[in-house]
Amino acid sequence: MAGNREKIIEGARQLMNREGVSATGTTRIAEALGVSPGNLYYHFKSREQIVAEIYARFEAGFRESLIAGLDRGITPDRFAAFYINAVDFAWTYRFFFAGQTDLLAADPALARRHRAFQMWSLEALEDIVSMLAKQGTAQLPRGRAEAARLRASIALNTWLTWSGWISFLKVEKPEGALVRGDMARGALQIFDVFAPWLDPAFEQAARKLLVRELTREEAVA
């Protein structure tokens, strides 16, 4: 039975990525996965319960990827990996970003959870900016208030660019299906939010690593 539960979770994620949230109810999920409606309802009473389980995995994975290794300092490799991981999560769970307005409206508990996750992420991003400044690889204003405003601005604009990238692509390509390669441009856009305040040598090294990894990913996508 545990195997069926995992099959439903992963199959629903893939199906919603392909067909969108509005076209993917429990009946469609059961049909696409070749399981009976009774089997699906044994594990999940609604699509919202399935989405909540998928979201829990997304949230846990993103939290871990954002803070992993920070205690050892932020190297150009670690900084580039942040952007790679970010767009990988956005792509893997793109159904959520494309349909989050409807999903959050349909499930108040999920909306509260996502709001808390968003607040945590913004604080974590500000901490990363502070760490880069302390290690001398980012330049913030000398005044405490000015530095705080810049940290908050970088964090917020990073979040907005990342969380809105899939929606932007859906508008930009209304007649075409999104492909993994569409995420490379998004990663560079997110990187450019912070780039002007980075030490030039650090920025160039991180950008080189980022472009190299994005090119490799596109080649194997």
Short mmCIF file of C-alpha atoms in Angstrom, two decimals:
data_model
loop_
_atom_site.label_atom_id
_atom_site.label_comp_id
_atom_site.label_asym_id
_atom_site.label_seq_id
_atom_site.Cartn_x
_atom_site.Cartn_y
_atom_site.Cartn_z
CA MET A 1 0.00 0.00 0.00
CA ALA A 2 2.91 2.34 0.71
CA GLY A 3 4.08 1.75 -2.85
CA ASN A 4 0.72 2.85 -4.21
CA ARG A 5 0.84 6.01 -2.10
CA GLU A 6 4.24 6.94 -3.53
CA LYS A 7 3.04 6.14 -7.02
CA ILE A 8 0.09 8.49 -6.60
CA ILE A 9 2.23 11.33 -5.19
CA GLU A 10 4.90 11.17 -7.89
CA GLY A 11 2.46 10.42 -10.68
CA ALA A 12 0.23 13.34 -9.70
CA ARG A 13 3.22 15.71 -9.66
CA GLN A 14 4.25 14.67 -13.15
CA LEU A 15 0.70 14.81 -14.45
CA MET A 16 0.03 18.29 -13.06
CA ASN A 17 3.32 19.46 -14.53
CA ARG A 18 2.22 18.23 -17.95
CA GLU A 19 -1.46 19.08 -17.95
CA GLY A 20 -1.80 21.86 -15.39
CA VAL A 21 -3.65 22.01 -12.11
CA SER A 22 -7.10 22.87 -13.45
CA ALA A 23 -7.15 19.79 -15.70
CA THR A 24 -5.94 17.38 -13.03
CA GLY A 25 -8.57 16.24 -10.55
CA THR A 26 -8.60 12.97 -8.65
CA THR A 27 -10.49 11.16 -11.42
CA ARG A 28 -7.89 12.17 -13.99
CA ILE A 29 -5.05 11.19 -11.67
CA ALA A 30 -6.52 7.74 -11.05
CA GLU A 31 -7.13 7.25 -14.77
CA ALA A 32 -3.62 8.33 -15.78
CA LEU A 33 -1.96 6.15 -13.15
CA GLY A 34 -4.10 3.10 -13.81
CA VAL A 35 -5.38 2.82 -10.25
CA SER A 36 -8.96 2.54 -9.14
CA PRO A 37 -10.68 5.58 -7.63
CA GLY A 38 -11.15 3.54 -4.46
CA ASN A 39 -7.44 2.88 -4.20
CA LEU A 40 -6.67 6.57 -4.65
CA TYR A 41 -9.27 7.63 -2.09
CA TYR A 42 -7.87 5.10 0.38
CA HIS A 43 -4.72 7.24 0.50
CA PHE A 44 -6.04 10.71 -0.34
CA LYS A 45 -9.57 12.07 0.04
CA SER A 46 -9.01 15.00 -2.33
CA ARG A 47 -6.60 16.54 -4.78
CA GLU A 48 -5.76 19.12 -2.12
CA GLN A 49 -4.38 16.36 0.12
CA ILE A 50 -2.17 15.14 -2.72
CA VAL A 51 -0.94 18.66 -3.44
CA ALA A 52 -0.20 19.20 0.26
CA GLU A 53 1.96 16.07 0.33
CA ILE A 54 3.83 17.12 -2.81
CA TYR A 55 4.29 20.60 -1.35
CA ALA A 56 5.75 19.18 1.87
CA ARG A 57 8.47 17.48 -0.16
CA PHE A 58 9.16 20.60 -2.17
CA GLU A 59 9.40 22.74 0.94
CA ALA A 60 11.68 20.36 2.83
CA GLY A 61 14.00 19.95 -0.14
CA PHE A 62 14.22 23.67 -0.84
CA ARG A 63 14.89 24.57 2.78
CA GLU A 64 17.73 22.06 2.93
CA SER A 65 19.24 23.20 -0.38
CA LEU A 66 19.17 26.86 0.65
CA ILE A 67 21.10 26.51 3.90
CA ALA A 68 23.25 23.41 3.28
CA GLY A 69 26.95 24.07 3.73
CA LEU A 70 26.60 27.72 4.74
CA ASP A 71 28.52 27.08 7.96
CA ARG A 72 31.61 26.52 5.80
CA GLY A 73 31.32 29.87 4.04
CA ILE A 74 30.03 30.76 0.59
CA THR A 75 32.42 29.96 -2.23
CA PRO A 76 31.69 30.77 -5.89
CA ASP A 77 30.75 27.10 -6.34
CA ARG A 78 28.29 27.21 -3.44
CA PHE A 79 26.83 30.48 -4.66
CA ALA A 80 26.32 29.15 -8.20
CA ALA A 81 24.79 25.95 -6.80
CA PHE A 82 22.15 28.02 -5.00
CA TYR A 83 20.80 29.27 -8.33
CA ILE A 84 21.02 25.87 -9.99
CA ASN A 85 19.13 24.24 -7.12
CA ALA A 86 16.55 27.03 -7.10
CA VAL A 87 15.60 26.64 -10.76
CA ASP A 88 15.70 22.84 -10.47
CA PHE A 89 13.07 23.03 -7.72
CA ALA A 90 11.00 25.52 -9.72
CA TRP A 91 11.08 23.19 -12.71
CA THR A 92 10.39 20.00 -10.76
CA TYR A 93 7.35 21.60 -9.07
CA ARG A 94 6.37 23.96 -11.88
CA PHE A 95 2.68 23.10 -11.59
CA PHE A 96 2.65 24.82 -8.21
CA PHE A 97 4.22 28.03 -9.48
CA ALA A 98 1.97 28.11 -12.54
CA GLY A 99 -1.19 27.56 -10.49
CA GLN A 100 -0.33 28.76 -7.01
CA THR A 101 -3.04 31.44 -6.86
CA ASP A 102 -5.79 28.84 -7.37
CA LEU A 103 -4.07 26.20 -5.23
CA LEU A 104 -3.65 28.52 -2.26
CA ALA A 105 -7.19 29.86 -2.60
CA ALA A 106 -8.54 26.30 -2.54
CA ASP A 107 -6.62 25.26 0.57
CA PRO A 108 -6.29 27.78 3.43
CA ALA A 109 -3.95 25.46 5.34
CA LEU A 110 -1.61 25.29 2.37
CA ALA A 111 -1.81 29.07 2.01
CA ARG A 112 -0.73 29.54 5.63
CA ARG A 113 2.09 27.06 5.19
CA HIS A 114 3.32 28.75 2.04
CA ARG A 115 3.16 32.17 3.69
CA ALA A 116 5.34 30.92 6.54
CA PHE A 117 7.73 29.29 4.08
CA GLN A 118 7.96 32.53 2.12
CA MET A 119 8.78 34.50 5.27
CA TRP A 120 11.43 31.96 6.27
CA SER A 121 12.96 32.05 2.78
CA LEU A 122 13.19 35.85 2.76
CA GLU A 123 14.95 35.79 6.14
CA ALA A 124 17.33 33.06 4.91
CA LEU A 125 18.12 35.08 1.78
CA GLU A 126 18.88 38.14 3.89
CA ASP A 127 21.20 36.01 6.01
CA ILE A 128 23.04 34.89 2.87
CA VAL A 129 23.50 38.52 1.82
CA SER A 130 24.88 39.31 5.28
CA MET A 131 27.26 36.34 5.16
CA LEU A 132 28.64 37.44 1.80
CA ALA A 133 29.17 40.94 3.14
CA LYS A 134 30.95 39.66 6.27
CA GLN A 135 33.31 37.49 4.23
CA GLY A 136 34.12 40.43 1.95
CA THR A 137 32.55 39.13 -1.25
CA ALA A 138 29.63 41.59 -1.26
CA GLN A 139 29.61 45.33 -0.68
CA LEU A 140 26.73 46.81 1.31
CA PRO A 141 26.25 50.45 2.32
CA ARG A 142 28.08 51.46 5.50
CA GLY A 143 24.98 52.82 7.21
CA ARG A 144 23.02 50.23 9.18
CA ALA A 145 19.61 51.35 7.88
CA GLU A 146 20.82 51.54 4.27
CA ALA A 147 22.42 48.10 4.50
CA ALA A 148 19.24 46.63 5.99
CA ARG A 149 17.14 48.10 3.18
CA LEU A 150 19.47 46.68 0.54
CA ARG A 151 19.49 43.23 2.15
CA ALA A 152 15.70 43.20 2.21
CA SER A 153 15.51 44.45 -1.38
CA ILE A 154 17.91 41.80 -2.70
CA ALA A 155 16.06 39.05 -0.83
CA LEU A 156 12.62 40.18 -1.99
CA ASN A 157 13.60 40.67 -5.64
CA THR A 158 15.38 37.32 -5.68
CA TRP A 159 12.23 35.65 -4.34
CA LEU A 160 9.91 37.50 -6.73
CA THR A 161 12.01 36.66 -9.79
CA TRP A 162 12.35 33.03 -8.79
CA SER A 163 8.77 32.38 -7.71
CA GLY A 164 7.31 34.25 -10.68
CA TRP A 165 9.54 32.84 -13.43
CA ILE A 166 7.23 29.97 -14.42
CA SER A 167 4.23 32.32 -14.60
CA PHE A 168 6.28 34.70 -16.76
CA LEU A 169 7.15 31.87 -19.14
CA LYS A 170 3.51 30.78 -19.37
CA VAL A 171 2.60 34.28 -20.53
CA GLU A 172 5.61 34.57 -22.82
CA LYS A 173 4.93 31.20 -24.50
CA PRO A 174 1.12 30.89 -24.55
CA GLU A 175 1.11 28.50 -27.49
CA GLY A 176 4.21 26.48 -26.66
CA ALA A 177 5.12 23.92 -24.03
CA LEU A 178 7.77 24.90 -21.53
CA VAL A 179 11.07 23.03 -21.75
CA ARG A 180 13.86 22.58 -19.19
CA GLY A 181 16.08 24.95 -21.15
CA ASP A 182 13.70 27.82 -20.38
CA MET A 183 14.99 27.76 -16.82
CA ALA A 184 18.56 28.75 -17.73
CA ARG A 185 17.55 32.30 -18.56
CA GLY A 186 15.64 32.45 -15.28
CA ALA A 187 18.70 31.38 -13.29
CA LEU A 188 20.75 34.18 -14.84
CA GLN A 189 17.99 36.72 -14.22
CA ILE A 190 17.92 35.74 -10.55
CA PHE A 191 21.71 35.92 -10.36
CA ASP A 192 21.67 39.41 -11.85
CA VAL A 193 19.57 40.65 -8.92
CA PHE A 194 22.60 40.37 -6.63
CA ALA A 195 25.47 40.65 -9.12
CA PRO A 196 25.99 44.46 -8.91
CA TRP A 197 26.93 44.23 -5.20
CA LEU A 198 29.30 41.27 -5.47
CA ASP A 199 33.08 41.49 -5.52
CA PRO A 200 33.96 41.46 -9.27
CA ALA A 201 36.28 38.43 -9.03
CA PHE A 202 33.73 36.47 -6.99
CA GLU A 203 30.90 37.48 -9.35
CA GLN A 204 32.84 36.44 -12.45
CA ALA A 205 33.87 33.10 -10.95
CA ALA A 206 30.31 32.29 -9.81
CA ARG A 207 28.80 33.38 -13.14
CA LYS A 208 31.27 31.22 -15.06
CA LEU A 209 30.35 28.19 -12.96
CA LEU A 210 26.65 28.95 -13.30
CA VAL A 211 26.77 29.28 -17.09
CA ARG A 212 28.86 26.12 -17.40
CA GLU A 213 26.42 24.09 -15.32
CA LEU A 214 23.38 25.50 -17.11
CA THR A 215 24.94 24.68 -20.47
CA ARG A 216 25.64 21.13 -19.30
CA GLU A 217 22.08 20.70 -18.04
CA GLU A 218 20.62 21.96 -21.32
CA ALA A 219 22.78 19.49 -23.24
CA VAL A 220 21.41 16.50 -21.32
CA ALA A 221 17.81 17.72 -20.89
#
